[in-house]
PDB file of C-alpha atoms and ligand atoms in Angstrom:
ATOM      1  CA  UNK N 810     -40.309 -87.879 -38.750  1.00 96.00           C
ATOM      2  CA  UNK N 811     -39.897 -84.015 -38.636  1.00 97.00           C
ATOM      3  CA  UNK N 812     -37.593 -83.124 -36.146  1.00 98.00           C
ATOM      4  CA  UNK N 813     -36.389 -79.522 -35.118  1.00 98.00           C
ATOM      5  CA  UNK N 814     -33.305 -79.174 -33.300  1.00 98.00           C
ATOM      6  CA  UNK N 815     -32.344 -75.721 -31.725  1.00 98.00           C
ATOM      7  CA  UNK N 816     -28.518 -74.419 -32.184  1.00 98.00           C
ATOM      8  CA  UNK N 817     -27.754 -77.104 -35.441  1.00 98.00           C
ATOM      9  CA  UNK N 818     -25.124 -75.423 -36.819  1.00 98.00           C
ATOM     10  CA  UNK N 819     -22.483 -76.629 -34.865  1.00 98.00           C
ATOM     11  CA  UNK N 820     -21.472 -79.090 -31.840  1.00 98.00           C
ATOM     12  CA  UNK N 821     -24.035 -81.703 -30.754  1.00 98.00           C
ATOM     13  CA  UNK N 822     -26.689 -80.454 -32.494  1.00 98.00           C
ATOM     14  CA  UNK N 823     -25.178 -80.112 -35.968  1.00 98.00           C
ATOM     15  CA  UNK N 824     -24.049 -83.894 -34.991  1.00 98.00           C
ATOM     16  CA  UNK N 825     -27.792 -84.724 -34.138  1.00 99.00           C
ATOM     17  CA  UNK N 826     -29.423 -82.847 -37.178  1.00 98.00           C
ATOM     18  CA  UNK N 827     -26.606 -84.975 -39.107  1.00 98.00           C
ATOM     19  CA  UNK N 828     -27.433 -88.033 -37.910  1.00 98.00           C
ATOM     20  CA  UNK N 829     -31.380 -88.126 -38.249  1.00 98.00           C
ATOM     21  CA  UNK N 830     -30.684 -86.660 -41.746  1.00 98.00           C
ATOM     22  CA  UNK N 831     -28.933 -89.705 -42.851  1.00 98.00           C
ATOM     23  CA  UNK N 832     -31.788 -91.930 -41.326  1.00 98.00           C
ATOM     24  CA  UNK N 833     -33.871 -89.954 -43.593  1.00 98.00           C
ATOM     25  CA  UNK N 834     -35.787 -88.115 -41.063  1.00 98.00           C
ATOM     26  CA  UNK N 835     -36.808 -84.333 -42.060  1.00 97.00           C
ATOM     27  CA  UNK N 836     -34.702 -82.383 -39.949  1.00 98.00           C
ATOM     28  CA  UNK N 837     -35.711 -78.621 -39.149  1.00 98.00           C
ATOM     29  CA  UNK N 838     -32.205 -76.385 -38.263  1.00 98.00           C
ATOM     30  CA  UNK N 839     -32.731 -73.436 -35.914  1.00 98.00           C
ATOM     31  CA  UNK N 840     -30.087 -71.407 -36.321  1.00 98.00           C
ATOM     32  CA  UNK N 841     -29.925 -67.941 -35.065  1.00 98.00           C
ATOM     33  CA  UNK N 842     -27.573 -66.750 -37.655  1.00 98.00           C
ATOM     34  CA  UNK N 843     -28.470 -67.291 -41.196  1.00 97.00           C
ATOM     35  CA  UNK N 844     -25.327 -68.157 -42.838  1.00 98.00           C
ATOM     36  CA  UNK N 845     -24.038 -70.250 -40.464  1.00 98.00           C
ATOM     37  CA  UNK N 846     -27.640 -71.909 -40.312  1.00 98.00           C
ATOM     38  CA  UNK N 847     -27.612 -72.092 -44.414  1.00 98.00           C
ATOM     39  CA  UNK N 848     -24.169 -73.327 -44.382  1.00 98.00           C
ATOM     40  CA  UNK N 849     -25.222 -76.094 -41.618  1.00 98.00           C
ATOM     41  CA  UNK N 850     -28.149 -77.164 -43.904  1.00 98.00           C
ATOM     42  CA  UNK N 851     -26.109 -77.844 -46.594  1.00 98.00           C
ATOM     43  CA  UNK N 852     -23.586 -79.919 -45.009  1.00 98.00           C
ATOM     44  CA  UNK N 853     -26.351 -82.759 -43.819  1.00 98.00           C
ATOM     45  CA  UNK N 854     -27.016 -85.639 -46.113  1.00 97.00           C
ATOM     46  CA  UNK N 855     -30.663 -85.606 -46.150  1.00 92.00           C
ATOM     47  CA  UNK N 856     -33.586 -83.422 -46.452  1.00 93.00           C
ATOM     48  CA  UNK N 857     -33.445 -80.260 -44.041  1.00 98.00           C
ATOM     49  CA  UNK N 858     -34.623 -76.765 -44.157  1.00 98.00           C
ATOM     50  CA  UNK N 859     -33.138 -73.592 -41.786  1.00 98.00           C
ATOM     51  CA  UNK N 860     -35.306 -71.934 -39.799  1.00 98.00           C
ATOM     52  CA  UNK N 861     -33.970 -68.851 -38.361  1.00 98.00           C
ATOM     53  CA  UNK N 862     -34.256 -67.592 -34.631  1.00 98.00           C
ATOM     54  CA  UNK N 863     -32.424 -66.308 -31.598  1.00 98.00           C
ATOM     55  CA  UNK N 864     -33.379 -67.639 -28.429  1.00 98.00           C
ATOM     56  CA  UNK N 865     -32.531 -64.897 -26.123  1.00 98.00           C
ATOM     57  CA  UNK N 866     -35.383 -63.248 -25.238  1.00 98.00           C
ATOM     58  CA  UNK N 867     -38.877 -63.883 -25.397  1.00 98.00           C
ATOM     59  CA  UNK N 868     -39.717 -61.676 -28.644  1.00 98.00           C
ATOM     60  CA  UNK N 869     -37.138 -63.725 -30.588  1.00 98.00           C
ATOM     61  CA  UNK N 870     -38.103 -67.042 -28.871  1.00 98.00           C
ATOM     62  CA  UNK N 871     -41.823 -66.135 -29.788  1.00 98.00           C
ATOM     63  CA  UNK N 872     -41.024 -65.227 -33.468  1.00 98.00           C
ATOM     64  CA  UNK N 873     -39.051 -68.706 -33.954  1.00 98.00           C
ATOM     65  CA  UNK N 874     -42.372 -70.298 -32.560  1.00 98.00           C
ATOM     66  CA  UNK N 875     -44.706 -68.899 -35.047  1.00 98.00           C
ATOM     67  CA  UNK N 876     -42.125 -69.453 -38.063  1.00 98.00           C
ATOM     68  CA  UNK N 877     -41.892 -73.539 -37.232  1.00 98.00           C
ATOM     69  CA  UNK N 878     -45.147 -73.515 -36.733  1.00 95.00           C
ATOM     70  CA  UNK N 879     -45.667 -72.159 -40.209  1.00 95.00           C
ATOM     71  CA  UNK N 880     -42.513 -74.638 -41.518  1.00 93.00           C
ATOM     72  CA  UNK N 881     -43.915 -77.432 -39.546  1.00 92.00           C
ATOM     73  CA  UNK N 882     -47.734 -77.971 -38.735  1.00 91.00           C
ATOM     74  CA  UNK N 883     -46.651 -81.168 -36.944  1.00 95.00           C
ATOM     75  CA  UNK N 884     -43.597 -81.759 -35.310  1.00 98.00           C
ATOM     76  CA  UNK N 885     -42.534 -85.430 -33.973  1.00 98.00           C
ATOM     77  CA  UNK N 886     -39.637 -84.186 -32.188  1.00 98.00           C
ATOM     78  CA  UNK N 887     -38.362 -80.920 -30.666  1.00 98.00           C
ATOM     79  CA  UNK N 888     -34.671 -80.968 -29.539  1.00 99.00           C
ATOM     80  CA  UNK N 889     -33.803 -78.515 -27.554  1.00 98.00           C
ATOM     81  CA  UNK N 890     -30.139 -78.365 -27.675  1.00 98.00           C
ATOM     82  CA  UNK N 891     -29.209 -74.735 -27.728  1.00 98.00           C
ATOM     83  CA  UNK N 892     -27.401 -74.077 -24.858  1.00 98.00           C
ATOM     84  CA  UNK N 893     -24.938 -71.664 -23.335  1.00 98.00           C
ATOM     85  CA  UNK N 894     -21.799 -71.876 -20.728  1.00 98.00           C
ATOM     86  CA  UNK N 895     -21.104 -68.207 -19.443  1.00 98.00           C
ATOM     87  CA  UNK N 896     -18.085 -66.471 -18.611  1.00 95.00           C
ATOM     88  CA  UNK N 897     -19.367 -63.243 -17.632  1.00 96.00           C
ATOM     89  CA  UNK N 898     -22.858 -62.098 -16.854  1.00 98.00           C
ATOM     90  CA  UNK N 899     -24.571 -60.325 -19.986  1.00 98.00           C
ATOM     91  CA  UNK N 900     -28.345 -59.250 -19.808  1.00 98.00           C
ATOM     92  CA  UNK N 901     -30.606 -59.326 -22.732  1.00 98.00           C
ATOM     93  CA  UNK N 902     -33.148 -56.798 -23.950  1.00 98.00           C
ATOM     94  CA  UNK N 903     -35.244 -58.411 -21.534  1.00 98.00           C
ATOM     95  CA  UNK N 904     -32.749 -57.902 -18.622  1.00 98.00           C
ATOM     96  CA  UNK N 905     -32.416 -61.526 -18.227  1.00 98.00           C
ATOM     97  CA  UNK N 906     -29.397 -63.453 -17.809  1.00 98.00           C
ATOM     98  CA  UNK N 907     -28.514 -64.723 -21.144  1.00 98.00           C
ATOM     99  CA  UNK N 908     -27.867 -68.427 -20.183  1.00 98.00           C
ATOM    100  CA  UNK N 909     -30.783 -68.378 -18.143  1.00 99.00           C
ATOM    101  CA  UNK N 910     -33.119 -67.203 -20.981  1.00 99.00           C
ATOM    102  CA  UNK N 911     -31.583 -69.829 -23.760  1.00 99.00           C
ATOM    103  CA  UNK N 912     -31.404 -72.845 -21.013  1.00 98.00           C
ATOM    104  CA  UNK N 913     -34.202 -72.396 -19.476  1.00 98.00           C
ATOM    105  CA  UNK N 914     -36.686 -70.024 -20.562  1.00 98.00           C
ATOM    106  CA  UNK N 915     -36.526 -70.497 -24.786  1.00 99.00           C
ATOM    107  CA  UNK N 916     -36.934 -74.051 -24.236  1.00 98.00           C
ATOM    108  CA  UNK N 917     -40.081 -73.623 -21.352  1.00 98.00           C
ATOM    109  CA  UNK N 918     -41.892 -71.040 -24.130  1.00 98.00           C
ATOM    110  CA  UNK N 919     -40.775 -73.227 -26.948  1.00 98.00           C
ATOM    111  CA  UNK N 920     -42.522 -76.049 -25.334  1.00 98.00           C
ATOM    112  CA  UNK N 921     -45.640 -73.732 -24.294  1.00 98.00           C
ATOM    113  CA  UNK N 922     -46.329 -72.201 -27.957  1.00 98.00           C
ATOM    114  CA  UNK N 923     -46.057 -74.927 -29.768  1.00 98.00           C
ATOM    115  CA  UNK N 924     -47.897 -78.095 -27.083  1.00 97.00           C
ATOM    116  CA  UNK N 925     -50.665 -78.017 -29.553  1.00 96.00           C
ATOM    117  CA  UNK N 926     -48.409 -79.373 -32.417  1.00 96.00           C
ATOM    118  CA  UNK N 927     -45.785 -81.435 -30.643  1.00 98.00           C
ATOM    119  CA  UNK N 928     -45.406 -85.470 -30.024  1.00 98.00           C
ATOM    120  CA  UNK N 929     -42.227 -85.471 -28.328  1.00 98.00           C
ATOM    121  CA  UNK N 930     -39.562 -83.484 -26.632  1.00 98.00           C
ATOM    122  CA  UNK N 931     -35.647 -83.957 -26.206  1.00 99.00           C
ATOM    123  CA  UNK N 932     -34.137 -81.948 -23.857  1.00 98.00           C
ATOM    124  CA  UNK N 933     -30.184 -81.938 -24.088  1.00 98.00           C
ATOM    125  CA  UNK N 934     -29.541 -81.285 -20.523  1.00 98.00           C
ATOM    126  CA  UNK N 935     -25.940 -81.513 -18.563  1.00 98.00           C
ATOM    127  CA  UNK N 936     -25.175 -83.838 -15.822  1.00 98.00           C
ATOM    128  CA  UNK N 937     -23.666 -80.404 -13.687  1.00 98.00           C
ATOM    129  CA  UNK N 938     -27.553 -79.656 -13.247  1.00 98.00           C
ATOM    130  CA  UNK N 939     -26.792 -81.548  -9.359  1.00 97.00           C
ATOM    131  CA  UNK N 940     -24.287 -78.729  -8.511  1.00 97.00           C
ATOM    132  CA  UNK N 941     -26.883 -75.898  -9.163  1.00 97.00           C
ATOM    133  CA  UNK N 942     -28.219 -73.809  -6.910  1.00 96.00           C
ATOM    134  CA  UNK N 943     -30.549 -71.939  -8.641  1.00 98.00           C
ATOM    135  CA  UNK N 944     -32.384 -68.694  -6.839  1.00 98.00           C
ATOM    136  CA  UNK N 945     -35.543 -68.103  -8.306  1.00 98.00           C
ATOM    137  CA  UNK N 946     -35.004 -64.281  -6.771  1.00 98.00           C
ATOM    138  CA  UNK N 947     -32.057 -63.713  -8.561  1.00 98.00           C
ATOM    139  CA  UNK N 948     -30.419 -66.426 -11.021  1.00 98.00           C
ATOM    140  CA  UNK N 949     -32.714 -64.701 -13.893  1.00 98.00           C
ATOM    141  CA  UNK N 950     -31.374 -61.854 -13.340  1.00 98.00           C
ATOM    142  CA  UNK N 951     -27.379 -62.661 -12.724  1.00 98.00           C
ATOM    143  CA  UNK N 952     -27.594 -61.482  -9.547  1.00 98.00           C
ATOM    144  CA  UNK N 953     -25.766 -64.518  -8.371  1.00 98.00           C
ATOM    145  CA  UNK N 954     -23.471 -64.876 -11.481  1.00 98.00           C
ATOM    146  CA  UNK N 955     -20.821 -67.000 -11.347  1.00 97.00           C
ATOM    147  CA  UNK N 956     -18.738 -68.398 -13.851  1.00 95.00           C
ATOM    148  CA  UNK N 957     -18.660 -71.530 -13.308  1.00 93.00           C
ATOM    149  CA  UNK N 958     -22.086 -72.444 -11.653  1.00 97.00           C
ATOM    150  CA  UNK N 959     -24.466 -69.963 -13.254  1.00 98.00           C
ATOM    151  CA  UNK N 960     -24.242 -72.612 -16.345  1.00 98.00           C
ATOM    152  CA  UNK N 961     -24.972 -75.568 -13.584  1.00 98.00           C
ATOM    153  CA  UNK N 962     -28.144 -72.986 -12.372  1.00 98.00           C
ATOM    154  CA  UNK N 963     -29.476 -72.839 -15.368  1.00 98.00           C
ATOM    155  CA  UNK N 964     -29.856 -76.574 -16.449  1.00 98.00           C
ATOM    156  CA  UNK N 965     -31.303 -76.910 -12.754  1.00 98.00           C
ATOM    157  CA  UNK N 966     -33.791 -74.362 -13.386  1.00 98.00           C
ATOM    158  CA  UNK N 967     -34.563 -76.419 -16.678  1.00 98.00           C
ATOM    159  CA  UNK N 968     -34.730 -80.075 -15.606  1.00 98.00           C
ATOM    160  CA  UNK N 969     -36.673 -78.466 -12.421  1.00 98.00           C
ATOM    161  CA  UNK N 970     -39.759 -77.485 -14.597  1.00 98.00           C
ATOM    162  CA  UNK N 971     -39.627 -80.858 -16.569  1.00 98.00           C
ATOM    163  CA  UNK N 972     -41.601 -83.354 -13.894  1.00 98.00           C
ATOM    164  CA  UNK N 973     -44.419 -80.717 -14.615  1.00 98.00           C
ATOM    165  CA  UNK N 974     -44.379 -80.777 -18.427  1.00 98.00           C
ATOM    166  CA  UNK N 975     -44.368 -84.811 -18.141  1.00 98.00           C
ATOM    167  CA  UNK N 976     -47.589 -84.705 -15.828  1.00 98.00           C
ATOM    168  CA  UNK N 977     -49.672 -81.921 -17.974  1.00 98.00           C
ATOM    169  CA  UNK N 978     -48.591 -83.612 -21.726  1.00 98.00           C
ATOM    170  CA  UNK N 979     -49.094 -87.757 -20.055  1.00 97.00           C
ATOM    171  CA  UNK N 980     -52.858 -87.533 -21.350  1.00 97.00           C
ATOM    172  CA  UNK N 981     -52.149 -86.356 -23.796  1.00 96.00           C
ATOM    173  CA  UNK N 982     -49.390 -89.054 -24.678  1.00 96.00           C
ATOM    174  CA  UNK N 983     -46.960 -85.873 -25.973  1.00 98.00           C
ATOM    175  CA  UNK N 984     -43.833 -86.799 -24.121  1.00 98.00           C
ATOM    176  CA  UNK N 985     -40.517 -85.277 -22.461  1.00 98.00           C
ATOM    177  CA  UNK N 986     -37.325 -86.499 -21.568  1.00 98.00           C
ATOM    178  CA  UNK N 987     -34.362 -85.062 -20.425  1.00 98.00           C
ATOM    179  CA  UNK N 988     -30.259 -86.143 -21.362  1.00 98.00           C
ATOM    180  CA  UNK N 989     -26.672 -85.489 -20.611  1.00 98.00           C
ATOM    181  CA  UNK N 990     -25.010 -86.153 -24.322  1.00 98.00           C
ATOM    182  CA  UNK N 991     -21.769 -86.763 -22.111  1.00 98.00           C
ATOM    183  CA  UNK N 992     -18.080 -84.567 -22.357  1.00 98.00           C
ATOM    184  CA  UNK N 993     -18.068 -83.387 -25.549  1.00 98.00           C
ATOM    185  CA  UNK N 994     -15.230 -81.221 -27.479  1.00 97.00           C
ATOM    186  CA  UNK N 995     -17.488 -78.623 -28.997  1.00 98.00           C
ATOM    187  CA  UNK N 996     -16.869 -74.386 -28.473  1.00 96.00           C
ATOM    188  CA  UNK N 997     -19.103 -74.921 -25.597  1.00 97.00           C
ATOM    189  CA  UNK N 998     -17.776 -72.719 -22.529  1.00 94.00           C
ATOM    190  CA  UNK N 999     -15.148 -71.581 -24.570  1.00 95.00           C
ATOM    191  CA  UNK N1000     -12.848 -68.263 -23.310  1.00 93.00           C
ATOM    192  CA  UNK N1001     -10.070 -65.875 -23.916  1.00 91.00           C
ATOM    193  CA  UNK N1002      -6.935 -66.332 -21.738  1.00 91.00           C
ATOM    194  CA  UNK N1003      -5.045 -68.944 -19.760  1.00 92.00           C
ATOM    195  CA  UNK N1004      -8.733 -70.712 -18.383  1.00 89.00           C
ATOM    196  CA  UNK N1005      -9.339 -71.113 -22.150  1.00 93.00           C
ATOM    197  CA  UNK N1006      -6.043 -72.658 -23.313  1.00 95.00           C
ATOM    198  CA  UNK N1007      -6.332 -75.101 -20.821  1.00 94.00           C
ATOM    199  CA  UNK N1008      -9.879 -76.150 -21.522  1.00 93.00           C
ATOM    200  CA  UNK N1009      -8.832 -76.296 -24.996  1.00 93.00           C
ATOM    201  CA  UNK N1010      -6.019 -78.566 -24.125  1.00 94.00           C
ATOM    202  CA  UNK N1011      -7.927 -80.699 -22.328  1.00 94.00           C
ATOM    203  CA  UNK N1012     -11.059 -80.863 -24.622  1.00 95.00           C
ATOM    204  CA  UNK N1013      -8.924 -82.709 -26.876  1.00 95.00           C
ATOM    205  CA  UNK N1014      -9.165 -85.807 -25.273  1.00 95.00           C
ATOM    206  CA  UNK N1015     -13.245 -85.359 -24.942  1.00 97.00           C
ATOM    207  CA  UNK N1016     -15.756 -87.225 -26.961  1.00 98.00           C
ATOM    208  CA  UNK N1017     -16.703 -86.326 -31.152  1.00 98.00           C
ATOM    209  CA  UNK N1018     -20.195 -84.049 -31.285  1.00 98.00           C
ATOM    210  CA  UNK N1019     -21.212 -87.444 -33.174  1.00 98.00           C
ATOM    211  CA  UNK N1020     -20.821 -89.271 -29.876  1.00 98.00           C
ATOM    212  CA  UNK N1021     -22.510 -86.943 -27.917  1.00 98.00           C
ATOM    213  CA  UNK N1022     -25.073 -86.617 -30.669  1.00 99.00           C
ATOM    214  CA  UNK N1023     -25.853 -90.627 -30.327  1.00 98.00           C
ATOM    215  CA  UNK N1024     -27.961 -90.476 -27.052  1.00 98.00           C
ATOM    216  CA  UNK N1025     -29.563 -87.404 -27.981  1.00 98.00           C
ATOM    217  CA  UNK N1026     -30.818 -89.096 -31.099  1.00 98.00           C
ATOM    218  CA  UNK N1027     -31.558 -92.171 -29.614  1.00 98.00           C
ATOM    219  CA  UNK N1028     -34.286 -90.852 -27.117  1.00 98.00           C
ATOM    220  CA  UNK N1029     -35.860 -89.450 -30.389  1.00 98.00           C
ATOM    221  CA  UNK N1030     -38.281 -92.495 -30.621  1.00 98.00           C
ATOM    222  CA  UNK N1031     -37.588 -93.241 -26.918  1.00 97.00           C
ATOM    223  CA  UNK N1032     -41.324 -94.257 -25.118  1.00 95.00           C
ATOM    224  CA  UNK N1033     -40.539 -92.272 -21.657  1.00 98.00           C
ATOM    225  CA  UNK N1034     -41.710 -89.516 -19.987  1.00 98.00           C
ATOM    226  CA  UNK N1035     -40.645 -87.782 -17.283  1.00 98.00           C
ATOM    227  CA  UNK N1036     -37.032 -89.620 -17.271  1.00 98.00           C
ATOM    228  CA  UNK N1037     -33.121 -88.170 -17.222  1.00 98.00           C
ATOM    229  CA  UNK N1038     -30.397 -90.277 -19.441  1.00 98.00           C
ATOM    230  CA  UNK N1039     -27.343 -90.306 -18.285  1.00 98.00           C
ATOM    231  CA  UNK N1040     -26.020 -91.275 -22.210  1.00 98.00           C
ATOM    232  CA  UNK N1041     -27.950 -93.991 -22.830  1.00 97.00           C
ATOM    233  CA  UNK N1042     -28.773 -94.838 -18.421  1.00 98.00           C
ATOM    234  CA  UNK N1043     -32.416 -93.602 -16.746  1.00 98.00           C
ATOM    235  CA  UNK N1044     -30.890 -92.341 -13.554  1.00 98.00           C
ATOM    236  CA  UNK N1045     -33.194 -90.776 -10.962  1.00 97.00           C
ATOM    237  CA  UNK N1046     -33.702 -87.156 -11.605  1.00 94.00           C
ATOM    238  CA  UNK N1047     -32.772 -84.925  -8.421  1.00 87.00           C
ATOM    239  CA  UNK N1048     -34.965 -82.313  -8.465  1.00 92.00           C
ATOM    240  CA  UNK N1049     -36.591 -80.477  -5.815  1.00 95.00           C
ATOM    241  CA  UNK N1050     -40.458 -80.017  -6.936  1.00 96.00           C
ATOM    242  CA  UNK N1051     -41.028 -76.649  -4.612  1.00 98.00           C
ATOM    243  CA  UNK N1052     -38.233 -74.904  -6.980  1.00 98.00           C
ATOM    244  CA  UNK N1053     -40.064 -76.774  -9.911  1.00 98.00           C
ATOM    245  CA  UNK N1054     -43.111 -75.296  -9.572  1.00 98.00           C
ATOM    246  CA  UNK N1055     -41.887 -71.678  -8.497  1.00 98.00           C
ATOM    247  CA  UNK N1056     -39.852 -71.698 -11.819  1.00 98.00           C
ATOM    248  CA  UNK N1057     -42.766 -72.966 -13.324  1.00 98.00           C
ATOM    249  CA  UNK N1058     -44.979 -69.721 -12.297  1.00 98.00           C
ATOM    250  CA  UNK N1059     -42.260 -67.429 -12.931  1.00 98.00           C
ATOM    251  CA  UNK N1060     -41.348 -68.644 -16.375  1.00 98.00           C
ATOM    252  CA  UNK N1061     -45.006 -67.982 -17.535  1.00 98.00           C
ATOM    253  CA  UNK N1062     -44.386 -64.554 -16.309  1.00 98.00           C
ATOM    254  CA  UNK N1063     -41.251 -64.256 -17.719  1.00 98.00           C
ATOM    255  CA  UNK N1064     -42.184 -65.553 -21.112  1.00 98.00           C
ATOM    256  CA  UNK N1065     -46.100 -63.633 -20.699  1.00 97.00           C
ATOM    257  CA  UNK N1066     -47.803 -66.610 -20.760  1.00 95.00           C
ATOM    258  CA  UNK N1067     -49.849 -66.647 -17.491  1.00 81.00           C
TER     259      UNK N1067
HETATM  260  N1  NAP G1244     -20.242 -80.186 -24.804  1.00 87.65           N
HETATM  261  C1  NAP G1244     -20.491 -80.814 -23.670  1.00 87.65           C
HETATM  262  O1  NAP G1244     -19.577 -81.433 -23.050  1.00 87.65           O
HETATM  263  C2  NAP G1244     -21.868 -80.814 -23.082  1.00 87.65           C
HETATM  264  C3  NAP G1244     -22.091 -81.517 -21.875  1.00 87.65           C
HETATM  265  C4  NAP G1244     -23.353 -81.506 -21.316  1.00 87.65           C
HETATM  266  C5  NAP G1244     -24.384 -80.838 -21.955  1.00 87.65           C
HETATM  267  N2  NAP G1244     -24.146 -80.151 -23.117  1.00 87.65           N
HETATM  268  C6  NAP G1244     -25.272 -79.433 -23.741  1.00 87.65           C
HETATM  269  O2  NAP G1244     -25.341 -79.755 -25.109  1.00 87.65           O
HETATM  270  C7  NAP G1244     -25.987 -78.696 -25.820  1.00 87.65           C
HETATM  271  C8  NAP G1244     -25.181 -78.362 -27.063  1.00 87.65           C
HETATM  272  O3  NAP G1244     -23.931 -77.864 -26.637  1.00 87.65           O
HETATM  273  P1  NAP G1244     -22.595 -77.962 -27.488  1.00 87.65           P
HETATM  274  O4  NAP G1244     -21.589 -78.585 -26.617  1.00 87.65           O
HETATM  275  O5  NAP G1244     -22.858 -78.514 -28.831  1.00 87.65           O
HETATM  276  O6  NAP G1244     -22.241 -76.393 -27.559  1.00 87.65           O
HETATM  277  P2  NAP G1244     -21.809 -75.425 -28.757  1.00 87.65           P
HETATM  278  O7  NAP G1244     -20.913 -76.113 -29.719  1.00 87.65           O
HETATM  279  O8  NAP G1244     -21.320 -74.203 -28.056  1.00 87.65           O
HETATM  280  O9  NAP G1244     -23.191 -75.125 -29.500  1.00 87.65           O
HETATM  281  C9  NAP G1244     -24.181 -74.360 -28.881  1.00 87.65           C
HETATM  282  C10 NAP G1244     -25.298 -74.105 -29.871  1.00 87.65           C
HETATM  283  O10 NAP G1244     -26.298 -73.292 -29.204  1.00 87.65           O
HETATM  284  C11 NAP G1244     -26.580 -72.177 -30.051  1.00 87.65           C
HETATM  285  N3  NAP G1244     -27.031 -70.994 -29.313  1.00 87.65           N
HETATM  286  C12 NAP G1244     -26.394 -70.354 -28.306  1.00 87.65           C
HETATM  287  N4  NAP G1244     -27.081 -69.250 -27.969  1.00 87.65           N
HETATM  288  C13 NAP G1244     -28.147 -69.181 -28.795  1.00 87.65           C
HETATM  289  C14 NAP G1244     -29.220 -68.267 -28.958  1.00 87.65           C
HETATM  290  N5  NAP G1244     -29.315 -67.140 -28.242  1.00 87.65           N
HETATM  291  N6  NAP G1244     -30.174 -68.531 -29.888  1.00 87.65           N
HETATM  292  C15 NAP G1244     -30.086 -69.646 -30.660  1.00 87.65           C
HETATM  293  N7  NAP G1244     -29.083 -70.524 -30.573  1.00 87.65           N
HETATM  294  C16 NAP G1244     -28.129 -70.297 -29.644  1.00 87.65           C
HETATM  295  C17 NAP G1244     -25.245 -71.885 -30.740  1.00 87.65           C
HETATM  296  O11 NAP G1244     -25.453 -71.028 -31.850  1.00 87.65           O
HETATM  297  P3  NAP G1244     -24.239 -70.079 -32.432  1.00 87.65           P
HETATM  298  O12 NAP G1244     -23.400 -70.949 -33.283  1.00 87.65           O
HETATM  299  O13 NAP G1244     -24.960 -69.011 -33.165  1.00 87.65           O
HETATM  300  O14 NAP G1244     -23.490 -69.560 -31.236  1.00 87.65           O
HETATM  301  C18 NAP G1244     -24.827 -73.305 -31.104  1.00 87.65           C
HETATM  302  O15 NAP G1244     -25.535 -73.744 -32.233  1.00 87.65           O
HETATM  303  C19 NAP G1244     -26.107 -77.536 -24.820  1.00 87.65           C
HETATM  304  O16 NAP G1244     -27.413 -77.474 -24.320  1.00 87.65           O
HETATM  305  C20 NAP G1244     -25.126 -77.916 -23.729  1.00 87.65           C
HETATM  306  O17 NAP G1244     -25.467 -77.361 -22.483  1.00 87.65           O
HETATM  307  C21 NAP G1244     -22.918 -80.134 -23.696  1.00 87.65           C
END
């Protein structure tokens, strides 16, 4: 299979692109710095290439589209794993904010650009999506920032919109499915000052990237659509479909697709 998997050069991802490398899958790193994304390529034990691309705002996010489509006419699996835990509100070019526009947006126009040449998609989602509140009015712009829940926004925002890729891709047969990989020591979330040194402390007795990589690579050639894994469990997704389909219409705006 070819398989791209956003942010693998480092944590889960670098885990997953790892993992499908040694299975002897063709593994496509998106990195959005080159070194690190070069340096990433070379560590894996199979065949991979780097693709380069940030996923912060919509130019960026629409450049990395045409380049995989260009690396990749056909891709079996996109694995959107690039993700983002905040500790203060930045705004992009696009006066977005940042964790909203790489967990929720990049992946939506990802999945929008490149439909036409896609078979499956692997969302790496976070079980803290049930403790978002997400505002359509004003979580894309930080307006309701907050530390510690803006990341738990985001993801809702995210699963919210995937009931709606499931139903437009099912005749298709292109498929979606969402997953939390579980606790995982990676930089994730990571911060300056007391908060920090006790995450840091306590993410030592968190799971290896390659065990959170395992259910993210195991839904790879998963047959479901329209499902959230809990590791390796379906559990009902809890999403409310009004917010879905607002997000839905404001992401195409956002990403000038409508
Ligand atoms: N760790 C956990 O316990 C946990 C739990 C639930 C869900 N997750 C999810 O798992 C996924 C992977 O997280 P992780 O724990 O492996 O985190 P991580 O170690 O912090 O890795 C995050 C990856 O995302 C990339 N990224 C961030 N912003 C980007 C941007 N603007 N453009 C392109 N790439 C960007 C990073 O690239 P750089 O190296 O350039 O920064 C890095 O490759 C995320 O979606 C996260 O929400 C993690």
């Amino acid at each position: 299979m070819n398989v791209v998997v956003t942010g693998g050069n480092r944590g889960i991802g670098l885990a997953v692109c790892a993992e499908l490398a040694r299975q002897g899958h063709r593994v496509v790193v998106v990195a959005r710095d080159a070194v690190k994304g070069e340096q990433a390529v070379r560590s894996l034990p199979g065949e991979a290439v780097l693709v380069q691309g940030d996923l912060s705002t919509v130019a960026g996010t629409r450049e990395l589209a045409d380049r995989l489509g260009a690396a990749c006419p056909e891709i079996d699996v996109l694995v959107h794993n690039a993700g983002l835990w905040p500790s203060r509100r930045v705004l992009t070019a696009d006066g977005l904010e940042e964790a909203f526009a790489v967990n929720h947006l990049a992946p939506f126009t990802l999945n929008r650009l490149l439909e036409g040449r896609l078979r499956r998609v692997v969302q790496v989602s976070a079980g803290l999506y049930v403790k978002g509140r997400a505002d359509p009015g004003r979580t894309p712009y930080g307006l309701d920032f907050h530390p510690l829940r803006t990341y738990a926004d985001t993801k809702l925002c995210n699963v919210a919109v995937l009931p709606i890729f499931a139903e437009r891709w099912r005749a298709r047969g292109l498929t979606i499915d969402a997953v939390h990989p579980g606790v995982i020591n990676t930089g994730l979330g990571d911060r300056k000052g007391p908060v920090g040194l006790l995450l840091k402390a306590a993410k030592r007795f968190w799971k290896t990237p390659a065990q959170g990589a395992a259910p993210v690579v195991a839904l790879t050639t998963a047959q479901t659509t329209g499902r959230y894994y809990d590791e390796l469990t379906e559990i009902p997704m809890s999403v409310d479909h009004e917010l879905g389909a607002q997000l839905w219409e404001q992401a195409e705006k956002l990403s000038g697709i409508a």
